[in-house]
Amino acid sequence: MAKKKVKKAKAKTKAAAKKVVKLKAKKPAAKKAVANGLPRPSGKPFGQAGKALDGVKILDFTHVQSGPTCTQLLAWLGADCIKVERPGVGDITRTQLRDVKGADSLYFTMLNHNKRSITIDSKHATGKQILDRLIKHCDVLVENFAPGALDRMGLTWEYIHKLNPRMIVASVKGFGPGPYEECKVYENVAQCTGGSASTTGFRDGPPLVTGAQIGDSGTGLHLALGIVSALYQRNRTGRGQRVLCAMQDGVLNLARVKLRDQQRLKHGPLTEFSQYGEGIPFGEATPRAGNDSGGGQPGWILKCKGWETDPNAYIYFITQAPVWEAICDLIGKPEWKTDPDYAKPPARLPRLKAIFATIEEWTMTKTKFEVMDLCNAKDIPVGPILSMKEIAEEPSLRKTGTVVEVDHPTRGAYLTVGNPIKLSDSITEVKRSPLLGEHTEEILTKVLGYSAKELAEIKTSGAITPPEKPAKAEAA
Ligand code: COA
């Protein structure tokens, strides 16, 4: 009996030892699977493991350009972007600058790819209930209404945060807190108040706005970074936060080199500005510098062959110091390499206008593309002025997906700018913009879980349909 007990006990100990061994053997494998607390690297080939922002749900209350730029970027990166639009009206840009009768404008289609559209009257009682469900469902609410408009809909930060403490509420406004915070703002207002216009143009001309939409699209881009950062922080804190990008701030951020120059003025003239070489005194503020380079290497726009008839037969030419000797040889001025008036950068500064005039005599004998090829062979940085036509037709931009042709059910094929941010494991597919309210039913039933009966009630409530026009009085 006693022997049996001992045998049993020994067997138990052996089994326990085996278990321990088993456990010990498992540990390192588990460690391998979760390195630094992160999931194991995907075994799928690059580009086939989903998108960067898969699973992120955006309640998109944006309109016009700044907000839609932001949410389009997030949608390209994989977020499910649900665009809320006013029934029967939609984003105002759907009908602005229309080129094809009855179809959504390019203004709209080019800013709203990869999104779904739901129409909701946000001031209707039933509409508000639907919005509450969307707020609970989504991760981020993005809006760029006029100051106070979201609050007037009842969607204050406190209200949203109570419904969904994880919600990130991201806004574009014209100005941050201060004297102008209540103002409505469009692109050029931001360019003017953010320091861009006062520093753009020629010294003897008025301030100029630029063609690039640095106020709208630039701020949308800033906002997208703010949102992604807030999502990242939420992983740690578990709670959402407000993200604000003021257009004035966004433009100023892009014009920061001009604030740099403002402070340099205290210590003497800005020697790289052609104004210095022309002996024209500087005033109190950073002046407009024409086509002077914003950096430390002098540059200017020069005519090329055909400039008399082609408004874009020009090239930006940079006299970068390390390749100065190569420039001298190329333009047929080898004597400048040793001439004390030209050999060193400080000696050239007061002569920049004349130097560029001499280089231009050379560039005018070649097309802008010939200058590009000849200069780049010698590492001389130059930039041909490309027209939008040339950009649209450039095969390499089509190949990289920077310029994309998209089909659309009512307007047909059109060109658009694809995602300029290239990720090797999150490939962008540019999908057409949604028609107004195209996904209303789909979102109500499949995303928010309304039953067929509830859907019918919502439809008759008037919350998702345009208000009915009053019936015409019958002729007596
Ligand atoms: N249901 C019901 N009402 C809706 C709605 C919906 N789905 N969507 C919008 N509205 C209402 C708003 O509540 C607001 O009403 P309210 O003023 O009575 O409160 C109204 O539509 C208009 O919104 P608003 O933002 O004032 O539009 P606007 O056309 O008058 O102004 C801007 C346009 C761009 C000037 C302004 O929105 C703005 O300054 N935005 C911030 C800065 C910005 O992004 N500017 C650049 C745009 S590219």
Short mmCIF file of N, CA and C in Angstrom, two decimals, residues 52-54 56 58 70-79 139-142 168-170 220-236 239 241-245 421 423:
data_model
loop_
_atom_site.label_atom_id
_atom_site.label_comp_id
_atom_site.label_asym_id
_atom_site.label_seq_id
_atom_site.Cartn_x
_atom_site.Cartn_y
_atom_site.Cartn_z
N ALA A 52 -3.28 51.91 -42.92
CA ALA A 52 -2.75 52.49 -41.68
C ALA A 52 -3.87 52.83 -40.69
N LEU A 53 -4.96 53.41 -41.18
CA LEU A 53 -6.02 53.85 -40.26
C LEU A 53 -7.26 52.96 -40.30
N ASP A 54 -7.08 51.71 -40.72
CA ASP A 54 -8.20 50.76 -40.70
C ASP A 54 -8.83 50.75 -39.31
N VAL A 56 -10.52 53.14 -37.88
CA VAL A 56 -10.81 54.48 -37.36
C VAL A 56 -12.06 55.02 -38.04
N ILE A 58 -14.62 58.10 -38.73
CA ILE A 58 -14.66 59.57 -38.72
C ILE A 58 -16.07 60.08 -38.97
N CYS A 70 -8.61 67.49 -45.01
CA CYS A 70 -8.17 66.69 -43.86
C CYS A 70 -8.81 65.31 -43.88
N THR A 71 -10.15 65.27 -44.02
CA THR A 71 -10.82 63.97 -43.92
C THR A 71 -10.53 63.10 -45.15
N GLN A 72 -10.27 63.73 -46.29
CA GLN A 72 -9.90 62.94 -47.48
C GLN A 72 -8.56 62.23 -47.23
N LEU A 73 -7.63 62.94 -46.62
CA LEU A 73 -6.33 62.31 -46.30
C LEU A 73 -6.53 61.13 -45.36
N LEU A 74 -7.37 61.32 -44.34
CA LEU A 74 -7.60 60.24 -43.37
C LEU A 74 -8.29 59.06 -44.05
N ALA A 75 -9.21 59.37 -44.98
CA ALA A 75 -9.92 58.30 -45.70
C ALA A 75 -8.94 57.54 -46.60
N TRP A 76 -8.04 58.28 -47.24
CA TRP A 76 -7.02 57.62 -48.08
C TRP A 76 -6.15 56.68 -47.25
N LEU A 77 -5.95 57.08 -46.00
CA LEU A 77 -5.10 56.27 -45.12
C LEU A 77 -5.89 55.13 -44.47
N GLY A 78 -7.17 55.01 -44.84
CA GLY A 78 -7.94 53.83 -44.41
C GLY A 78 -9.09 54.09 -43.47
N ALA A 79 -9.25 55.33 -42.98
CA ALA A 79 -10.35 55.59 -42.05
C ALA A 79 -11.69 55.50 -42.77
N ASP A 139 -14.84 57.62 -33.78
CA ASP A 139 -13.65 57.96 -32.99
C ASP A 139 -13.33 59.45 -33.05
N VAL A 140 -13.63 60.04 -34.21
CA VAL A 140 -13.23 61.44 -34.44
C VAL A 140 -14.38 62.20 -35.09
N LEU A 141 -14.65 63.40 -34.59
CA LEU A 141 -15.58 64.30 -35.27
C LEU A 141 -14.75 65.44 -35.84
N VAL A 142 -14.85 65.66 -37.14
CA VAL A 142 -14.08 66.75 -37.76
C VAL A 142 -15.07 67.77 -38.31
N ILE A 168 -12.55 62.28 -30.35
CA ILE A 168 -11.64 63.41 -30.64
C ILE A 168 -12.44 64.40 -31.48
N VAL A 169 -12.47 65.64 -31.06
CA VAL A 169 -13.23 66.65 -31.80
C VAL A 169 -12.25 67.63 -32.43
N ALA A 170 -12.17 67.59 -33.74
CA ALA A 170 -11.14 68.36 -34.45
C ALA A 170 -11.79 69.47 -35.29
N GLY A 220 -5.85 71.97 -43.45
CA GLY A 220 -6.43 70.63 -43.39
C GLY A 220 -5.35 69.59 -43.13
N LEU A 221 -4.22 69.81 -43.74
CA LEU A 221 -3.08 68.89 -43.56
C LEU A 221 -2.57 68.94 -42.12
N HIS A 222 -2.47 70.15 -41.58
CA HIS A 222 -2.07 70.28 -40.17
C HIS A 222 -3.07 69.55 -39.26
N LEU A 223 -4.37 69.72 -39.57
CA LEU A 223 -5.40 69.12 -38.71
C LEU A 223 -5.29 67.60 -38.73
N ALA A 224 -5.00 67.04 -39.90
CA ALA A 224 -4.90 65.58 -40.01
C ALA A 224 -3.79 65.06 -39.09
N LEU A 225 -2.69 65.79 -39.03
CA LEU A 225 -1.60 65.37 -38.15
C LEU A 225 -2.02 65.46 -36.69
N GLY A 226 -2.77 66.53 -36.37
CA GLY A 226 -3.28 66.69 -35.00
C GLY A 226 -4.18 65.52 -34.62
N ILE A 227 -5.03 65.11 -35.54
CA ILE A 227 -5.97 64.01 -35.27
C ILE A 227 -5.22 62.70 -35.05
N VAL A 228 -4.29 62.41 -35.93
CA VAL A 228 -3.54 61.16 -35.80
C VAL A 228 -2.76 61.14 -34.47
N SER A 229 -2.23 62.30 -34.10
CA SER A 229 -1.50 62.39 -32.82
C SER A 229 -2.46 62.16 -31.65
N ALA A 230 -3.66 62.74 -31.74
CA ALA A 230 -4.64 62.57 -30.65
C ALA A 230 -5.09 61.11 -30.56
N LEU A 231 -5.19 60.45 -31.72
CA LEU A 231 -5.54 59.02 -31.71
C LEU A 231 -4.44 58.22 -31.02
N TYR A 232 -3.21 58.60 -31.30
CA TYR A 232 -2.07 57.90 -30.72
C TYR A 232 -2.05 58.11 -29.20
N GLN A 233 -2.31 59.35 -28.76
CA GLN A 233 -2.32 59.64 -27.32
C GLN A 233 -3.48 58.89 -26.64
N ARG A 234 -4.60 58.75 -27.38
CA ARG A 234 -5.76 58.06 -26.81
C ARG A 234 -5.45 56.61 -26.49
N ASN A 235 -4.52 56.03 -27.24
CA ASN A 235 -4.12 54.65 -26.94
C ASN A 235 -3.60 54.55 -25.51
N ARG A 236 -3.00 55.64 -25.03
CA ARG A 236 -2.41 55.64 -23.69
C ARG A 236 -3.40 56.11 -22.63
N ARG A 239 -8.79 58.53 -23.52
CA ARG A 239 -9.81 59.57 -23.72
C ARG A 239 -9.48 60.47 -24.91
N GLN A 241 -9.75 64.21 -27.11
CA GLN A 241 -9.43 65.61 -26.78
C GLN A 241 -9.83 66.48 -27.95
N ARG A 242 -9.74 67.78 -27.73
CA ARG A 242 -10.06 68.70 -28.83
C ARG A 242 -8.79 69.03 -29.61
N VAL A 243 -8.94 69.14 -30.91
CA VAL A 243 -7.81 69.53 -31.77
C VAL A 243 -8.25 70.76 -32.54
N LEU A 244 -7.49 71.82 -32.44
CA LEU A 244 -7.87 73.04 -33.16
C LEU A 244 -6.73 73.49 -34.06
N CYS A 245 -7.03 73.75 -35.32
CA CYS A 245 -6.05 74.36 -36.21
C CYS A 245 -6.67 75.63 -36.77
N ILE A 421 1.05 61.31 -49.84
CA ILE A 421 1.81 60.62 -48.78
C ILE A 421 1.86 59.13 -49.13
N LEU A 423 2.87 55.38 -48.36
CA LEU A 423 3.24 54.42 -47.32
C LEU A 423 3.42 53.05 -47.99
#
